[in-house]
Amino acid sequence: MAEDLNKAEDRWRNRGLFRPKRSRRWGRLLFFGIVLLLLGLFLKEAGSEWLYEWLQTR
């Protein structure tokens, strides 16, 4: 029984349809989304005045 499951998992893995690949992609998207959100909040709070002054000087 367990060997059959392992064979089935190997078959899925060889096709590239195995689940960890998909969850890894979603994890990366989630990570980048959180980083962008934090960066946006930081820029809104701390960097908005600095950004405004920097844009005025250019």
PDB file of N, CA and C in Angstrom:
ATOM      1  N   MET A   1       0.833  -1.209   0.000  1.00  0.00           N
ATOM      2  CA  MET A   1       0.000   0.000   0.000  1.00  0.00           C
ATOM      3  C   MET A   1       0.863   1.253   0.000  1.00  0.00           C
ATOM      4  N   ALA A   2       1.802   1.315   0.956  1.00  0.00           N
ATOM      5  CA  ALA A   2       2.676   2.491   1.041  1.00  0.00           C
ATOM      6  C   ALA A   2       3.567   2.594  -0.200  1.00  0.00           C
ATOM      7  N   GLU A   3       4.027   1.437  -0.701  1.00  0.00           N
ATOM      8  CA  GLU A   3       4.862   1.468  -1.906  1.00  0.00           C
ATOM      9  C   GLU A   3       4.075   1.990  -3.103  1.00  0.00           C
ATOM     10  N   ASP A   4       2.794   1.604  -3.195  1.00  0.00           N
ATOM     11  CA  ASP A   4       1.959   2.115  -4.288  1.00  0.00           C
ATOM     12  C   ASP A   4       1.821   3.631  -4.193  1.00  0.00           C
ATOM     13  N   LEU A   5       1.647   4.140  -2.967  1.00  0.00           N
ATOM     14  CA  LEU A   5       1.551   5.590  -2.792  1.00  0.00           C
ATOM     15  C   LEU A   5       2.847   6.270  -3.206  1.00  0.00           C
ATOM     16  N   ASN A   6       3.979   5.669  -2.837  1.00  0.00           N
ATOM     17  CA  ASN A   6       5.262   6.253  -3.223  1.00  0.00           C
ATOM     18  C   ASN A   6       5.421   6.272  -4.741  1.00  0.00           C
ATOM     19  N   LYS A   7       4.997   5.182  -5.405  1.00  0.00           N
ATOM     20  CA  LYS A   7       5.072   5.153  -6.870  1.00  0.00           C
ATOM     21  C   LYS A   7       4.190   6.232  -7.476  1.00  0.00           C
ATOM     22  N   ALA A   8       2.993   6.407  -6.920  1.00  0.00           N
ATOM     23  CA  ALA A   8       2.089   7.436  -7.430  1.00  0.00           C
ATOM     24  C   ALA A   8       2.699   8.822  -7.230  1.00  0.00           C
ATOM     25  N   GLU A   9       3.298   9.050  -6.061  1.00  0.00           N
ATOM     26  CA  GLU A   9       3.938  10.345  -5.805  1.00  0.00           C
ATOM     27  C   GLU A   9       5.088  10.591  -6.776  1.00  0.00           C
ATOM     28  N   ASP A  10       5.893   9.549  -7.033  1.00  0.00           N
ATOM     29  CA  ASP A  10       6.996   9.699  -7.985  1.00  0.00           C
ATOM     30  C   ASP A  10       6.464  10.033  -9.373  1.00  0.00           C
ATOM     31  N   ARG A  11       5.352   9.391  -9.761  1.00  0.00           N
ATOM     32  CA  ARG A  11       4.767   9.661 -11.068  1.00  0.00           C
ATOM     33  C   ARG A  11       4.326  11.127 -11.160  1.00  0.00           C
ATOM     34  N   TRP A  12       3.656  11.615 -10.124  1.00  0.00           N
ATOM     35  CA  TRP A  12       3.229  13.025 -10.121  1.00  0.00           C
ATOM     36  C   TRP A  12       4.437  13.948 -10.151  1.00  0.00           C
ATOM     37  N   ARG A  13       5.467  13.598  -9.373  1.00  0.00           N
ATOM     38  CA  ARG A  13       6.662  14.445  -9.301  1.00  0.00           C
ATOM     39  C   ARG A  13       7.343  14.516 -10.666  1.00  0.00           C
ATOM     40  N   ASN A  14       7.397  13.375 -11.375  1.00  0.00           N
ATOM     41  CA  ASN A  14       8.043  13.362 -12.690  1.00  0.00           C
ATOM     42  C   ASN A  14       7.272  14.197 -13.702  1.00  0.00           C
ATOM     43  N   ARG A  15       5.976  14.284 -13.556  1.00  0.00           N
ATOM     44  CA  ARG A  15       5.179  15.109 -14.466  1.00  0.00           C
ATOM     45  C   ARG A  15       5.290  16.593 -14.130  1.00  0.00           C
ATOM     46  N   GLY A  16       5.837  16.916 -12.983  1.00  0.00           N
ATOM     47  CA  GLY A  16       5.935  18.315 -12.588  1.00  0.00           C
ATOM     48  C   GLY A  16       4.640  18.871 -12.030  1.00  0.00           C
ATOM     49  N   LEU A  17       3.705  17.986 -11.677  1.00  0.00           N
ATOM     50  CA  LEU A  17       2.423  18.451 -11.147  1.00  0.00           C
ATOM     51  C   LEU A  17       2.337  18.247  -9.636  1.00  0.00           C
ATOM     52  N   PHE A  18       3.471  17.966  -9.025  1.00  0.00           N
ATOM     53  CA  PHE A  18       3.456  17.679  -7.593  1.00  0.00           C
ATOM     54  C   PHE A  18       3.232  18.969  -6.813  1.00  0.00           C
ATOM     55  N   ARG A  19       2.519  18.876  -5.715  1.00  0.00           N
ATOM     56  CA  ARG A  19       2.020  20.056  -5.017  1.00  0.00           C
ATOM     57  C   ARG A  19       3.091  21.006  -4.459  1.00  0.00           C
ATOM     58  N   PRO A  20       4.207  20.547  -3.876  1.00  0.00           N
ATOM     59  CA  PRO A  20       5.179  21.501  -3.302  1.00  0.00           C
ATOM     60  C   PRO A  20       5.654  22.568  -4.273  1.00  0.00           C
ATOM     61  N   LYS A  21       5.731  22.242  -5.568  1.00  0.00           N
ATOM     62  CA  LYS A  21       6.156  23.246  -6.540  1.00  0.00           C
ATOM     63  C   LYS A  21       5.152  24.399  -6.564  1.00  0.00           C
ATOM     64  N   ARG A  22       3.853  24.044  -6.559  1.00  0.00           N
ATOM     65  CA  ARG A  22       2.821  25.069  -6.587  1.00  0.00           C
ATOM     66  C   ARG A  22       2.831  25.883  -5.288  1.00  0.00           C
ATOM     67  N   SER A  23       2.937  25.197  -4.144  1.00  0.00           N
ATOM     68  CA  SER A  23       2.904  25.920  -2.871  1.00  0.00           C
ATOM     69  C   SER A  23       4.148  26.786  -2.705  1.00  0.00           C
ATOM     70  N   ARG A  24       5.280  26.349  -3.286  1.00  0.00           N
ATOM     71  CA  ARG A  24       6.482  27.171  -3.207  1.00  0.00           C
ATOM     72  C   ARG A  24       6.278  28.477  -3.983  1.00  0.00           C
ATOM     73  N   ARG A  25       5.622  28.373  -5.154  1.00  0.00           N
ATOM     74  CA  ARG A  25       5.358  29.568  -5.943  1.00  0.00           C
ATOM     75  C   ARG A  25       4.431  30.513  -5.176  1.00  0.00           C
ATOM     76  N   TRP A  26       3.382  29.951  -4.557  1.00  0.00           N
ATOM     77  CA  TRP A  26       2.465  30.792  -3.786  1.00  0.00           C
ATOM     78  C   TRP A  26       3.173  31.405  -2.593  1.00  0.00           C
ATOM     79  N   GLY A  27       4.074  30.633  -1.950  1.00  0.00           N
ATOM     80  CA  GLY A  27       4.829  31.176  -0.827  1.00  0.00           C
ATOM     81  C   GLY A  27       5.700  32.341  -1.245  1.00  0.00           C
ATOM     82  N   ARG A  28       6.328  32.218  -2.433  1.00  0.00           N
ATOM     83  CA  ARG A  28       7.161  33.303  -2.932  1.00  0.00           C
ATOM     84  C   ARG A  28       6.311  34.537  -3.233  1.00  0.00           C
ATOM     85  N   LEU A  29       5.145  34.337  -3.859  1.00  0.00           N
ATOM     86  CA  LEU A  29       4.247  35.455  -4.146  1.00  0.00           C
ATOM     87  C   LEU A  29       3.791  36.130  -2.861  1.00  0.00           C
ATOM     88  N   LEU A  30       3.447  35.305  -1.856  1.00  0.00           N
ATOM     89  CA  LEU A  30       3.011  35.855  -0.573  1.00  0.00           C
ATOM     90  C   LEU A  30       4.129  36.652   0.072  1.00  0.00           C
ATOM     91  N   PHE A  31       5.366  36.103   0.032  1.00  0.00           N
ATOM     92  CA  PHE A  31       6.521  36.788   0.611  1.00  0.00           C
ATOM     93  C   PHE A  31       6.741  38.140  -0.056  1.00  0.00           C
ATOM     94  N   PHE A  32       6.739  38.166  -1.392  1.00  0.00           N
ATOM     95  CA  PHE A  32       6.957  39.430  -2.102  1.00  0.00           C
ATOM     96  C   PHE A  32       5.815  40.409  -1.853  1.00  0.00           C
ATOM     97  N   GLY A  33       4.593  39.894  -1.735  1.00  0.00           N
ATOM     98  CA  GLY A  33       3.461  40.757  -1.435  1.00  0.00           C
ATOM     99  C   GLY A  33       3.602  41.429  -0.080  1.00  0.00           C
ATOM    100  N   ILE A  34       4.030  40.652   0.924  1.00  0.00           N
ATOM    101  CA  ILE A  34       4.221  41.217   2.266  1.00  0.00           C
ATOM    102  C   ILE A  34       5.344  42.237   2.255  1.00  0.00           C
ATOM    103  N   VAL A  35       6.456  41.915   1.565  1.00  0.00           N
ATOM    104  CA  VAL A  35       7.585  42.849   1.489  1.00  0.00           C
ATOM    105  C   VAL A  35       7.154  44.152   0.824  1.00  0.00           C
ATOM    106  N   LEU A  36       6.421  44.052  -0.285  1.00  0.00           N
ATOM    107  CA  LEU A  36       5.959  45.262  -0.972  1.00  0.00           C
ATOM    108  C   LEU A  36       4.999  46.060  -0.102  1.00  0.00           C
ATOM    109  N   LEU A  37       4.140  45.363   0.643  1.00  0.00           N
ATOM    110  CA  LEU A  37       3.206  46.051   1.530  1.00  0.00           C
ATOM    111  C   LEU A  37       3.954  46.804   2.621  1.00  0.00           C
ATOM    112  N   LEU A  38       4.937  46.131   3.247  1.00  0.00           N
ATOM    113  CA  LEU A  38       5.725  46.785   4.299  1.00  0.00           C
ATOM    114  C   LEU A  38       6.509  47.957   3.735  1.00  0.00           C
ATOM    115  N   LEU A  39       7.082  47.787   2.543  1.00  0.00           N
ATOM    116  CA  LEU A  39       7.832  48.870   1.911  1.00  0.00           C
ATOM    117  C   LEU A  39       6.920  50.057   1.617  1.00  0.00           C
ATOM    118  N   GLY A  40       5.720  49.768   1.125  1.00  0.00           N
ATOM    119  CA  GLY A  40       4.766  50.835   0.855  1.00  0.00           C
ATOM    120  C   GLY A  40       4.357  51.572   2.121  1.00  0.00           C
ATOM    121  N   LEU A  41       4.113  50.830   3.198  1.00  0.00           N
ATOM    122  CA  LEU A  41       3.752  51.471   4.465  1.00  0.00           C
ATOM    123  C   LEU A  41       4.904  52.314   4.988  1.00  0.00           C
ATOM    124  N   PHE A  42       6.139  51.785   4.879  1.00  0.00           N
ATOM    125  CA  PHE A  42       7.310  52.532   5.342  1.00  0.00           C
ATOM    126  C   PHE A  42       7.464  53.822   4.554  1.00  0.00           C
ATOM    127  N   LEU A  43       7.325  53.728   3.240  1.00  0.00           N
ATOM    128  CA  LEU A  43       7.469  54.930   2.412  1.00  0.00           C
ATOM    129  C   LEU A  43       6.364  55.938   2.710  1.00  0.00           C
ATOM    130  N   LYS A  44       5.159  55.432   2.975  1.00  0.00           N
ATOM    131  CA  LYS A  44       4.052  56.338   3.265  1.00  0.00           C
ATOM    132  C   LYS A  44       4.288  57.057   4.590  1.00  0.00           C
ATOM    133  N   GLU A  45       4.768  56.312   5.593  1.00  0.00           N
ATOM    134  CA  GLU A  45       4.964  56.905   6.916  1.00  0.00           C
ATOM    135  C   GLU A  45       6.226  57.763   6.970  1.00  0.00           C
ATOM    136  N   ALA A  46       7.377  57.122   6.728  1.00  0.00           N
ATOM    137  CA  ALA A  46       8.661  57.778   6.995  1.00  0.00           C
ATOM    138  C   ALA A  46       9.185  58.530   5.778  1.00  0.00           C
ATOM    139  N   GLY A  47       8.916  58.010   4.587  1.00  0.00           N
ATOM    140  CA  GLY A  47       9.601  58.534   3.419  1.00  0.00           C
ATOM    141  C   GLY A  47       8.812  59.506   2.578  1.00  0.00           C
ATOM    142  N   SER A  48       7.576  59.805   2.952  1.00  0.00           N
ATOM    143  CA  SER A  48       6.759  60.645   2.074  1.00  0.00           C
ATOM    144  C   SER A  48       7.317  62.067   1.998  1.00  0.00           C
ATOM    145  N   GLU A  49       7.689  62.645   3.146  1.00  0.00           N
ATOM    146  CA  GLU A  49       8.256  64.002   3.139  1.00  0.00           C
ATOM    147  C   GLU A  49       9.595  64.025   2.414  1.00  0.00           C
ATOM    148  N   TRP A  50      10.445  63.016   2.718  1.00  0.00           N
ATOM    149  CA  TRP A  50      11.742  62.935   2.061  1.00  0.00           C
ATOM    150  C   TRP A  50      11.570  62.768   0.561  1.00  0.00           C
ATOM    151  N   LEU A  51      10.630  61.920   0.152  1.00  0.00           N
ATOM    152  CA  LEU A  51      10.386  61.681  -1.267  1.00  0.00           C
ATOM    153  C   LEU A  51       9.877  62.951  -1.936  1.00  0.00           C
ATOM    154  N   TYR A  52       9.007  63.671  -1.254  1.00  0.00           N
ATOM    155  CA  TYR A  52       8.477  64.922  -1.802  1.00  0.00           C
ATOM    156  C   TYR A  52       9.607  65.933  -2.008  1.00  0.00           C
ATOM    157  N   GLU A  53      10.460  66.100  -0.998  1.00  0.00           N
ATOM    158  CA  GLU A  53      11.589  67.035  -1.116  1.00  0.00           C
ATOM    159  C   GLU A  53      12.540  66.601  -2.230  1.00  0.00           C
ATOM    160  N   TRP A  54      12.798  65.286  -2.320  1.00  0.00           N
ATOM    161  CA  TRP A  54      13.717  64.779  -3.340  1.00  0.00           C
ATOM    162  C   TRP A  54      13.154  65.039  -4.737  1.00  0.00           C
ATOM    163  N   LEU A  55      11.841  64.861  -4.899  1.00  0.00           N
ATOM    164  CA  LEU A  55      11.226  65.124  -6.202  1.00  0.00           C
ATOM    165  C   LEU A  55      11.234  66.613  -6.522  1.00  0.00           C
ATOM    166  N   GLN A  56      11.141  67.471  -5.513  1.00  0.00           N
ATOM    167  CA  GLN A  56      11.181  68.916  -5.748  1.00  0.00           C
ATOM    168  C   GLN A  56      12.563  69.358  -6.238  1.00  0.00           C
ATOM    169  N   THR A  57      13.617  68.708  -5.734  1.00  0.00           N
ATOM    170  CA  THR A  57      14.977  69.129  -6.082  1.00  0.00           C
ATOM    171  C   THR A  57      15.401  68.619  -7.457  1.00  0.00           C
ATOM    172  N   ARG A  58      14.652  67.692  -8.056  1.00  0.00           N
ATOM    173  CA  ARG A  58      15.066  67.143  -9.353  1.00  0.00           C
ATOM    174  C   ARG A  58      14.467  67.906 -10.514  1.00  0.00           C
TER     175      ARG A  58
END
